[in-house]
XYZ file of C-alpha atoms in Angstrom:
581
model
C 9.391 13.157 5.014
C 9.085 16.481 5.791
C 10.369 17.628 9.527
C 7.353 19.390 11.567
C 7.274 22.359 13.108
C 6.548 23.864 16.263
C 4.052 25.528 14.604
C 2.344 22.925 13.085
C 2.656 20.823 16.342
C 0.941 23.492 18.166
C -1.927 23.785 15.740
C -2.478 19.801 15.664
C -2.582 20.023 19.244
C -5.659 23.113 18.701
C -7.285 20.745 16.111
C -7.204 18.201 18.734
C -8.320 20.173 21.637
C -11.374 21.473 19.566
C -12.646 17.949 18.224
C -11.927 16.606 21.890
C -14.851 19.151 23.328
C -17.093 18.636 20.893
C -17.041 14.936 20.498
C -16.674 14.021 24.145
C -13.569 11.635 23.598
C -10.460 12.233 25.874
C -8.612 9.720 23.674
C -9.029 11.780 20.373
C -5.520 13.509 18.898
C -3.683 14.490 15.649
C -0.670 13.534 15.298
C 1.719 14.140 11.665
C -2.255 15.203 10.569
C -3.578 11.987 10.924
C -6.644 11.632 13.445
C -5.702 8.915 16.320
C -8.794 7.126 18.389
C -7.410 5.291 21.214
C -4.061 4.981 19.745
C -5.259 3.807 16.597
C -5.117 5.850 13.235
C -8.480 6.801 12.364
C -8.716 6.820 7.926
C -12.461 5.456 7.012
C -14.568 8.766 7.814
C -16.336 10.598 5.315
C -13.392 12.402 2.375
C -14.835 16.037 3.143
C -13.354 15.866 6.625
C -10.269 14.708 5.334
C -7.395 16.216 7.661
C -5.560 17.136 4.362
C -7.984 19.600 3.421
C -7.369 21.698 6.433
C -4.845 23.431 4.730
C -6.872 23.319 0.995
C -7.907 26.856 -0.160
C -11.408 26.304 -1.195
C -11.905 24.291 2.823
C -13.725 25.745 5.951
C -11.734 24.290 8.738
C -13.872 24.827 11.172
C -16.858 22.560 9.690
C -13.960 19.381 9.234
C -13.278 19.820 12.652
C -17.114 20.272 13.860
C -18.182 16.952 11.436
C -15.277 14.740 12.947
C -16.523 15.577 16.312
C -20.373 15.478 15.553
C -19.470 11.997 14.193
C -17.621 10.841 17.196
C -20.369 11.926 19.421
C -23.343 10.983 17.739
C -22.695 7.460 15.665
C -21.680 4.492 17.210
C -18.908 3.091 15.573
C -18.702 -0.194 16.402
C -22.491 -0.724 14.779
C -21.209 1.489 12.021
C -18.332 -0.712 11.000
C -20.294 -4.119 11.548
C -22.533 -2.744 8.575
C -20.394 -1.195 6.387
C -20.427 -2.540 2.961
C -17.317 -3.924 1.356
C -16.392 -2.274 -2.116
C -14.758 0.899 -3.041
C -18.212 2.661 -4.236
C -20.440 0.916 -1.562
C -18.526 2.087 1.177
C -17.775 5.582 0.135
C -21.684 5.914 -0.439
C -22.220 4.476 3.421
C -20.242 6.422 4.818
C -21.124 9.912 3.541
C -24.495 9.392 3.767
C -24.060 8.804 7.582
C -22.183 11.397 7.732
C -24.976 13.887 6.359
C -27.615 11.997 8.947
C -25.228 13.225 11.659
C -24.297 16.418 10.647
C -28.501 16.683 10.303
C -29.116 15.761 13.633
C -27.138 18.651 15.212
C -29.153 19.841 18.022
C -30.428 23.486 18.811
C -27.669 24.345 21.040
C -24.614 23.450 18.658
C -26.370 25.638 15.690
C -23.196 27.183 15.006
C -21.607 23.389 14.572
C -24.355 22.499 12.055
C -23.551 25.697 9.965
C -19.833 25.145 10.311
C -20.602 21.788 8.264
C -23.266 22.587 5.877
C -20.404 25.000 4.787
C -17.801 22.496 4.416
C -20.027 19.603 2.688
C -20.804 22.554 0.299
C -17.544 23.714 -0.513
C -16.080 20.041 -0.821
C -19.390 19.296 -3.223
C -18.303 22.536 -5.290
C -14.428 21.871 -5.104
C -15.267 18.116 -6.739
C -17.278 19.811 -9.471
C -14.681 21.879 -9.952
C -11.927 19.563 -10.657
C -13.706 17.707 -13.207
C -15.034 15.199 -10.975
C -18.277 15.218 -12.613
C -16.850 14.299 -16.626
C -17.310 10.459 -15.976
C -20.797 9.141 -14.832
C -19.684 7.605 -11.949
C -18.838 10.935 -10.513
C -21.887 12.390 -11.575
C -23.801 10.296 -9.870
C -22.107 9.844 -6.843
C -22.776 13.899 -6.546
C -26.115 13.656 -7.365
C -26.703 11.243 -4.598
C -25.214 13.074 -1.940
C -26.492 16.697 -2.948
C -29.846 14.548 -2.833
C -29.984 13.363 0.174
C -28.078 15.862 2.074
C -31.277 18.866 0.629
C -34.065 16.342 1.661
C -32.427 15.708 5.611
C -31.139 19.001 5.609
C -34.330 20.893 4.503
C -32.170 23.538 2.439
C -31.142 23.695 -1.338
C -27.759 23.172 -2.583
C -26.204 26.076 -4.664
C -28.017 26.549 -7.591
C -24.889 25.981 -10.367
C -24.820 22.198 -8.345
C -28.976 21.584 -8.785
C -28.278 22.740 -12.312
C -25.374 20.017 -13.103
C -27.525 17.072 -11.395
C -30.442 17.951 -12.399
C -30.908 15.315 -15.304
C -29.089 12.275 -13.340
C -31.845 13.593 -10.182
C -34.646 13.400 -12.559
C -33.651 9.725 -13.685
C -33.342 8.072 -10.699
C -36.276 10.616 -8.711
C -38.921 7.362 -9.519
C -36.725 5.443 -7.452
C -34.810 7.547 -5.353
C -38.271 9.136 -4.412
C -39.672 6.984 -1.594
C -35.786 5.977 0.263
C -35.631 9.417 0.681
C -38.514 9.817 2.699
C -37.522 6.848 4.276
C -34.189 7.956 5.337
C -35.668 11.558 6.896
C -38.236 9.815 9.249
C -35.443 6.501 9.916
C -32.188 9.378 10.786
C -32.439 9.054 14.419
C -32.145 5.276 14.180
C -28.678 5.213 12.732
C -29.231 0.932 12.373
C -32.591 1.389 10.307
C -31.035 4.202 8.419
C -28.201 2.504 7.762
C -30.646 -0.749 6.144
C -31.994 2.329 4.243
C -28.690 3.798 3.354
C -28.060 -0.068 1.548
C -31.194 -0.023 -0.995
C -29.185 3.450 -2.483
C -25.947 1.551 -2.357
C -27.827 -1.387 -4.645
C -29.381 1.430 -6.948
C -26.225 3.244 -7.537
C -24.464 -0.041 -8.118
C -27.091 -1.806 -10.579
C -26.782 1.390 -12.539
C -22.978 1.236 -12.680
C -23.204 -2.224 -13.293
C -25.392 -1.213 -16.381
C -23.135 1.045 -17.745
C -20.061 -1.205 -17.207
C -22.007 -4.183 -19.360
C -21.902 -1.622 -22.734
C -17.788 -1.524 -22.167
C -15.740 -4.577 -22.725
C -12.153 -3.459 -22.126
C -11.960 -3.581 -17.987
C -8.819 -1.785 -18.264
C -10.879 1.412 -19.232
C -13.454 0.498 -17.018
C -10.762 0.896 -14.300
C -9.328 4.095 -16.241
C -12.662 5.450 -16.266
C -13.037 5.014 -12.325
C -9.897 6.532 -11.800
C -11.373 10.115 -13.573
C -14.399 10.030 -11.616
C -14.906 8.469 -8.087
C -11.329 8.055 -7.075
C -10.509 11.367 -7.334
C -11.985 11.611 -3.759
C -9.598 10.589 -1.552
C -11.361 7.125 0.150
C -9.798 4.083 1.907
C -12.907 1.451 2.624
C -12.988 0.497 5.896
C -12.555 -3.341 5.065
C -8.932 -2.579 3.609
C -8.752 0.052 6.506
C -8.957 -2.898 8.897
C -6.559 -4.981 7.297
C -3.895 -2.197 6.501
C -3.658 -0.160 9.824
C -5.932 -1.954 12.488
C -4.060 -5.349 12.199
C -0.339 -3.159 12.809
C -1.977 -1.136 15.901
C -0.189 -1.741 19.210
C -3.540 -1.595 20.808
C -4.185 -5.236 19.484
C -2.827 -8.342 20.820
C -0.538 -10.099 18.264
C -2.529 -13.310 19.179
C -5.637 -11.350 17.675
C -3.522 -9.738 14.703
C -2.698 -13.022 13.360
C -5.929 -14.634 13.700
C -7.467 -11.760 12.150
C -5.432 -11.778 9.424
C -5.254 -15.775 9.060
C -9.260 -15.716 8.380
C -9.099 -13.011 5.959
C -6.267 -14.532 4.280
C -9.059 -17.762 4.311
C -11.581 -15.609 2.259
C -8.948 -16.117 -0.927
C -9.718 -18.991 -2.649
C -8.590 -20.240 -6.468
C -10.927 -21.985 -8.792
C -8.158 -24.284 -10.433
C -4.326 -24.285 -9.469
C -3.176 -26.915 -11.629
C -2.004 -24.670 -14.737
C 0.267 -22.882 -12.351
C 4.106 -22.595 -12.966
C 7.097 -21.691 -11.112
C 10.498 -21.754 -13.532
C 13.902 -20.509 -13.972
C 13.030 -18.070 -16.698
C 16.051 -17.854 -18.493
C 15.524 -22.162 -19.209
C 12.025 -20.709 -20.978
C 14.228 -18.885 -23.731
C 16.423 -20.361 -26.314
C 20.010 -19.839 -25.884
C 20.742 -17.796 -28.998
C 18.140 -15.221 -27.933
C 19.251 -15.028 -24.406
C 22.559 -14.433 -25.917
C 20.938 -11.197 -27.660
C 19.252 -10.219 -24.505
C 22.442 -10.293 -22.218
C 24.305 -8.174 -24.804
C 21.448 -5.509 -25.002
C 21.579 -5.504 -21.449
C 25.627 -5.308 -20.834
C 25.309 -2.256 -23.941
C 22.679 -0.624 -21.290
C 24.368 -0.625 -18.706
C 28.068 -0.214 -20.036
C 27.254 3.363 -21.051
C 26.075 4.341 -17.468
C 29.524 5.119 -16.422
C 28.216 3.823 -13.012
C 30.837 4.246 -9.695
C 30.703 0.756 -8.828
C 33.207 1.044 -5.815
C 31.463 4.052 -4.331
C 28.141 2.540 -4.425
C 29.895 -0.998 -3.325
C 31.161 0.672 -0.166
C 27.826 2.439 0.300
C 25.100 -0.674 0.255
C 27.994 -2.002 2.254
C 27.463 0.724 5.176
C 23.830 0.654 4.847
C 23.533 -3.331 5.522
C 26.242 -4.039 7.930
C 25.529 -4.187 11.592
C 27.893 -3.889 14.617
C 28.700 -7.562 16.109
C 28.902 -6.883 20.230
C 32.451 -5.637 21.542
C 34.762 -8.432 22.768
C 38.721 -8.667 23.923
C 41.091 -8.543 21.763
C 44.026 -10.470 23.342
C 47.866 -10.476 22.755
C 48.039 -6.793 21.883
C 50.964 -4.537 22.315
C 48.993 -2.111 24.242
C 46.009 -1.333 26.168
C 45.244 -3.188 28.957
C 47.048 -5.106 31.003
C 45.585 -9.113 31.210
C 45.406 -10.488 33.785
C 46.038 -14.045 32.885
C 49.423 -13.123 31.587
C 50.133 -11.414 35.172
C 52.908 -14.136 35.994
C 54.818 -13.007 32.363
C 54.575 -9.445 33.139
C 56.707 -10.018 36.352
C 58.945 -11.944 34.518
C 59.343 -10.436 31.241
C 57.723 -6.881 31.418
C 59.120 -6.429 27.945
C 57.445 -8.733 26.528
C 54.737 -7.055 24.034
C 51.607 -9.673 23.746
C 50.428 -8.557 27.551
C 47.482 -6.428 27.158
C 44.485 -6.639 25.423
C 41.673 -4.058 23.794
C 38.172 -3.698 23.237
C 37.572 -4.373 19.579
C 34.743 -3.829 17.359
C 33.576 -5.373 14.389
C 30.703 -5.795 11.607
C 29.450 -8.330 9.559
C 26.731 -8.439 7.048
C 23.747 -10.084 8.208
C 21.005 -9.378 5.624
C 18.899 -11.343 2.782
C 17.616 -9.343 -0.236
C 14.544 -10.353 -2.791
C 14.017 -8.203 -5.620
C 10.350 -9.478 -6.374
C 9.588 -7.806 -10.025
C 5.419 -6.696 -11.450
C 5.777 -8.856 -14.925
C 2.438 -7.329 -15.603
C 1.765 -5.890 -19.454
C 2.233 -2.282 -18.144
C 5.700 -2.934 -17.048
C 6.961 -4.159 -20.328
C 8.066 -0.888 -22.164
C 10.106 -0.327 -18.847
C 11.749 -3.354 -19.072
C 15.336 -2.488 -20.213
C 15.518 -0.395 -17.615
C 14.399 -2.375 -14.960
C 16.747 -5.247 -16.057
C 19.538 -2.782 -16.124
C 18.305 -1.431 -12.457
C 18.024 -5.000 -11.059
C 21.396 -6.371 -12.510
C 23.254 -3.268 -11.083
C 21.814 -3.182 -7.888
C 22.373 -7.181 -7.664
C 25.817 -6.334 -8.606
C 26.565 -4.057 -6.049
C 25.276 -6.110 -3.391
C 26.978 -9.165 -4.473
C 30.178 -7.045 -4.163
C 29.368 -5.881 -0.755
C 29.050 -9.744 0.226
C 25.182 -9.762 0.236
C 22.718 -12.450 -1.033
C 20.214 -11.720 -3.226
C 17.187 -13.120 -5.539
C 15.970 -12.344 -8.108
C 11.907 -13.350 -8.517
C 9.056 -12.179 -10.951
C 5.401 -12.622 -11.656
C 2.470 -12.497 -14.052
C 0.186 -15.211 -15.528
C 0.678 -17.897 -18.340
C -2.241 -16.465 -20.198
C -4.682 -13.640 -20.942
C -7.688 -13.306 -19.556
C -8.075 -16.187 -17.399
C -6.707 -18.960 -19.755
C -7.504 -22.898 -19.191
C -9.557 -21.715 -15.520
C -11.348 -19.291 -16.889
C -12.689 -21.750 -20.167
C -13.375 -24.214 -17.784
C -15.506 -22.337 -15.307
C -17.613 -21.044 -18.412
C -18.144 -24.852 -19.047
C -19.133 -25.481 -15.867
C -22.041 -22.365 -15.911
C -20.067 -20.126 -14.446
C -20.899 -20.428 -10.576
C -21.124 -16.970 -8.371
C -17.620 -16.058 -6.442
C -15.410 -18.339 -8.297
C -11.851 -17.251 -7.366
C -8.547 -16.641 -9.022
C -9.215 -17.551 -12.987
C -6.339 -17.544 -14.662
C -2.713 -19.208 -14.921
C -0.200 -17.871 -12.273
C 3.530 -17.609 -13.413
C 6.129 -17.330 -10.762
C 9.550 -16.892 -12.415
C 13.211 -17.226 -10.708
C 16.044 -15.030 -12.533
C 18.409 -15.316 -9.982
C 18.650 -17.937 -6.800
C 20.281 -16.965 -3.397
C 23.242 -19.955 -4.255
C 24.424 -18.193 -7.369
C 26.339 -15.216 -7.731
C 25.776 -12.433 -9.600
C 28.669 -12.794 -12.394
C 26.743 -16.766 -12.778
C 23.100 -14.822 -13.061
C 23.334 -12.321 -15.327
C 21.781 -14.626 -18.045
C 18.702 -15.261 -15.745
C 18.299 -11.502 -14.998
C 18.522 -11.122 -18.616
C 15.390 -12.958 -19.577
C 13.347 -9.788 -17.943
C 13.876 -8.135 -21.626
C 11.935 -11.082 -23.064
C 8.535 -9.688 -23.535
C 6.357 -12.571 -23.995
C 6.633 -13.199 -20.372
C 4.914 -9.905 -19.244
C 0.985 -10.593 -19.194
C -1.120 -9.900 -16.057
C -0.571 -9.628 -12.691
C -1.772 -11.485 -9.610
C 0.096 -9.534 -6.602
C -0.703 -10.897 -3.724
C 0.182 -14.345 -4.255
C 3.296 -13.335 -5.578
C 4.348 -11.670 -2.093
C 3.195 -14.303 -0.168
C 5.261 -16.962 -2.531
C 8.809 -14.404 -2.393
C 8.518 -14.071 1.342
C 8.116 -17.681 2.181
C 10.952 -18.233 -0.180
C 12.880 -15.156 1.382
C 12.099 -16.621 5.147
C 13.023 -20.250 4.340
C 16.165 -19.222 2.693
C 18.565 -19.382 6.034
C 17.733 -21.209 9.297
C 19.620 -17.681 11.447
C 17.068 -15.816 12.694
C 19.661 -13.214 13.220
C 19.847 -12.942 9.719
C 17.552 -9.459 8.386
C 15.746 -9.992 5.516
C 14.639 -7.318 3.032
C 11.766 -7.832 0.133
C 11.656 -5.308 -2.242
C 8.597 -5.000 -4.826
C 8.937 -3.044 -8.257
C 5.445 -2.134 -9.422
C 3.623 0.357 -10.811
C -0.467 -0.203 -10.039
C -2.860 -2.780 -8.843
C -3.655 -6.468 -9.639
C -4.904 -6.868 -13.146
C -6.203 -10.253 -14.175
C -9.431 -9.423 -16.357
C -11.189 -12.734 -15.690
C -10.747 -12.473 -12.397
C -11.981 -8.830 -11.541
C -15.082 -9.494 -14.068
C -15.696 -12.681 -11.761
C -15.522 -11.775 -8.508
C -15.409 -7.499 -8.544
C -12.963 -4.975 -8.648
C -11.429 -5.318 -5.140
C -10.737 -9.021 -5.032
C -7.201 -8.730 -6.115
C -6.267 -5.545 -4.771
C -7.952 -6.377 -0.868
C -5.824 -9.550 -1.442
C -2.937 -8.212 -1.750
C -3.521 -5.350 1.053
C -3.965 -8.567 3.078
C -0.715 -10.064 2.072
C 1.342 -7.178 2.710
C -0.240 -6.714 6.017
C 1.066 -10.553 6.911
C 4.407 -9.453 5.589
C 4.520 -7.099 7.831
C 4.021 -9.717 10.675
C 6.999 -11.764 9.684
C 9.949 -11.702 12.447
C 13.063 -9.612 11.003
C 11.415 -8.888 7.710
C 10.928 -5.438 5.572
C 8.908 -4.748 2.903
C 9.421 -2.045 0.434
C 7.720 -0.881 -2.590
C 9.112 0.756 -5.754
C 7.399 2.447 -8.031
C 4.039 2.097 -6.323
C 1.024 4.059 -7.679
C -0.943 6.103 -6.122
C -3.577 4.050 -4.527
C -1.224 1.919 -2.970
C 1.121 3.886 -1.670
C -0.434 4.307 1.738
C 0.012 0.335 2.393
C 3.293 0.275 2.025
C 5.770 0.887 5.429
C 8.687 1.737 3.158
C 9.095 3.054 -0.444
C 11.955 3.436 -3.000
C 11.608 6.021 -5.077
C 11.054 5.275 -9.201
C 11.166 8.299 -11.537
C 10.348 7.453 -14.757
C 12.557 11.033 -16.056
C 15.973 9.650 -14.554
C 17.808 8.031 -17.487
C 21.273 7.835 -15.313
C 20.968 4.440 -13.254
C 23.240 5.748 -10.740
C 21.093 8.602 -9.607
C 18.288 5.883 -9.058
C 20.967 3.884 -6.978
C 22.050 7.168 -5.041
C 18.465 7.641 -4.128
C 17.635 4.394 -3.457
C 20.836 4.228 -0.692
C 19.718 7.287 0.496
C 16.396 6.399 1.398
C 17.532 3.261 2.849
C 20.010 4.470 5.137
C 17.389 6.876 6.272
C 14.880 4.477 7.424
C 17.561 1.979 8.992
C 18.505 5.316 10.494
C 15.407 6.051 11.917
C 15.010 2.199 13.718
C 18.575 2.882 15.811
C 17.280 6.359 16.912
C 13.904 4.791 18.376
């Protein structure tokens, strides 16, 4: 994390100042760039007033600034979040078009403000176009549909290189489009009527993306294909928002947090959990193969050339604690003690008279390494194996406990479930569909000389399928919390990933954010266990921002010791960072 500046401080504190004036809200402030409302990060506001693009080239600063505080002013936001959609697409769609109707509705007297904006929405329109955001139809439209509506409340064209590139996706959807836009000009002083407005857009946009996702099969390229259009605007709906940030905010009582939480945990449901399986994985291989594995691994990680006692006494630094000072009695100098003052008179020679303040450590800390068996982990599995057994390795050495867990699913595309919910007519909102498989390679009783056979089994590939996350993190943190009865004792979970959920019968089912808000949920209750971290390694992208803590993962570093160098590094850092605060 980079340090910041006094400069930068003093132009947050600007920012701040200026969106304070215009929006009327004392409680308003930037802080690291990120916008705080009474205390509590602010994320789900329309992506062209994203603080990052402050400092873009192609942004007018002024206008993000203006539209936060013509936002804050002029929409309520506690109707606005009670009818925001759920959905990546939905939302995004909600909220931009309430920004336009605000941004619209500037008044007479804050004519500069409404210029200051038009310019921005413009330039972030044109800066989308420009970086291809408009190759995949689901870009395309989403453009179209803003440029729309933001000419027809606005009463002024768009640039004419932008009405040239939507003009054919306009003229398809004008028949319906047509009469919600009139609608939504004479409705944008009622922000709830515009808002029911806003939703029959949100349904057109989402029938014809529903269309266009029938004619493609794979959902893997379905979410490949979303990932070159839409998502390269930066949006976090408000629904994960909630979860992710407003459940960690101070401002809430913990009371609230958990309850919260608790119901939205609720909203997770499975259709049929009788297929699923939780097994040592290396009893799942025969023992002449396991044999082959354990050799391929000892060959990987033999020609390392890996320090093991510098990293040893390193992990050993990082995860020791200080035990409180006591007396150290019957030492040959320091002070005198006093219940030996009767000996001192009578043999002042005598050495065992004074005692010392000593100091000690211990290691007090729990580690699960909780491993993404998914199919997009499986050409990085010899490295991973060799990673894991190392790092287990060096912890065992330093005298701490480890396990060893994994996850994916017994079958492809939803297995037994899924067959049996097509039997059964498939019924709306059905749930988890396929067979969950929760795999131990290493215990917290065995050592790691005793495990290396079990940590082995992550080179067989037949057990990497797809991935349900969020049950996973839920099952290695129960099993990381019940593991010792001290509730002195720290406990660390550590996730190696590299994306989302995927379970293709379950996304088809139930939509594209199922898994994924699932798991935001269950990293959000994680983060509500007592003496508990939670990293992530090798997170993508669009997780990355859920995660409190991350390990670094570069897929270029062939030498498993500079992974383990930066992996203590950024550990110490953060334990670093808790004794300084």
């Amino acid at each position: 994390m980079q340090t910041q500046t006094h400069q930068d401080f003093e132009q947050q504190q600007q920012y701040g100042a200026m969106i304070r004036s215009l929006s009327r809200e004392k409680s308003v402030q930037i802080r690291d760039w990120q916008l705080f409302h009474n205390s509590v990060p602010l994320e789900s506001i329309a992506p062209h007033l994203n603080l990052e693009n402050l400092k873009a080239s192609w942004a007018y600063p002024r206008g993000i600034l203006d539209g936060i505080g013509l936002r804050m002013r002029n929409s309520d936001a506690s109707l606005h979040a009670s009818l925001a959609p759920e959905g990546m697409i939905e939302s995004l769609i909600f909220e931009v078009l309430e920004q336009i109707r605000v941004e619209s509705n500037c008044t007479e007297e804050l004519k500069g403000c409404r210029q200051n904006t038009q310019i921005q929405f413009i330039a972030w329109m044109q800066q989308f176009i420009a970086s291809d955001g408009v190759e995949g139809s689901i870009g395309l439209l989403l453009v179209t549909i803003f440029s729309t509506v933001w000419m027809k409340l606005n009463s002024q064209p768009v640039p004419q290189l932008m009405q040239d590139i939507v003009e054919a996706t306009r003229a398809g959807i004008a028949e319906s489009m047509g009469p919600i836009l009139a609608k939504l000009k004479v409705n944008r002083n009622d922000q709830e009527a515009y808002a029911q407005i806003a939703y029959e857009i949100i349904k057109l946009a989402s029938g014809l993306i529903a269309d266009e996702y029938r004619n493609n099969p794979s959902i893997r390229t379905k979410r490949k294909n979303q990932s070159a259009t839409h998502l390269k605007i930066k949006w976090v709906p408000p629904h994960a928002e909630k979860i992710a940030v407003d459940l960690k905010s101070p401002a809430n009582h913990s009371n609230e947090q958990h309850y919260l939480l608790k119901k939205s945990l609720e909203k997770y449901h499975i259709y049929n959990s009788s297929y699923d399986t939780e097994d040592e994985a290396k009893k799942k291989i025969r023992s002449a193969q396991l044999a082959i594995y354990q050799d391929e691994l000892n060959h990987e990680i033999a020609k390392q050339n890996i320090p093991w006692a510098k990293l040893i006494r390193i992990y050993q630094q990082i995860f020791s604690s200080q035990l409180p000072r006591r007396w150290q009695t019957t030492e040959a100098e320091g002070l005198l003690d006093r219940r030996y003052l009767t000996r001192a008179a009578t043999s002042p020679l005598q050495s065992p008279l004074y005692k010392q303040l000593a100091t000690s450590s211990k290691i007090n800390t729990r580690i699960t390494l909780l491993i993404d068996c998914s199919g997009s982990m499986k050409e990085q599995r010899v490295k991973i194996a060799s990673c894991v057994d190392s790092l287990v390795r060096i912890l065992d050495q330093a005298g701490i406990k480890t396990e060893v867990l994994g996850y994916s699913t017994s079958a492809w595309q939803g297995g037994r479930p899924f067959k049996e919910w097509c039997k059964n007519g498939q019924p709306p909102n059905p749930g988890r569909l396929n067979e969950r498989a929760h795999w131990i390679f290493k215990d917290f009783d065995t050592s790691w000389r005793r495990s290396r056979a079990g940590i082995a089994a992550l080179l067989r590939p037949e057990i990497y399928a797809e991935s349900v996350d969020g049950e996973a993190l839920i099952w290695a943190t129960e099993r990381l919390q019940n593991s010792s009865d001290n509730q002195y004792v720290h406990k660390t979970l550590i996730l190696f990933s590299d994306g989302c959920p995927m379970d293709r019968a379950t996304i088809e089912a139930n939509g594209e954010e199922f898994l994924k808000n699932h798991l935001l949920q269950a990293i959000a209750w994680c983060e509500q266990q007592p003496n508990l971290q939670l990293w992530g390694c090798g997170i993508g992208e669009e997780l990355r921002p859920y995660f409190p803590n991350l390990l670094s993962w570069d897929h270029e570093i062939q030498n498993l010791s500079e992974n383990l160098v930066n992996w203590a590094k950024e550990l110490k850092n953060i334990k670093t960072k808790q004794l300084t605060h």
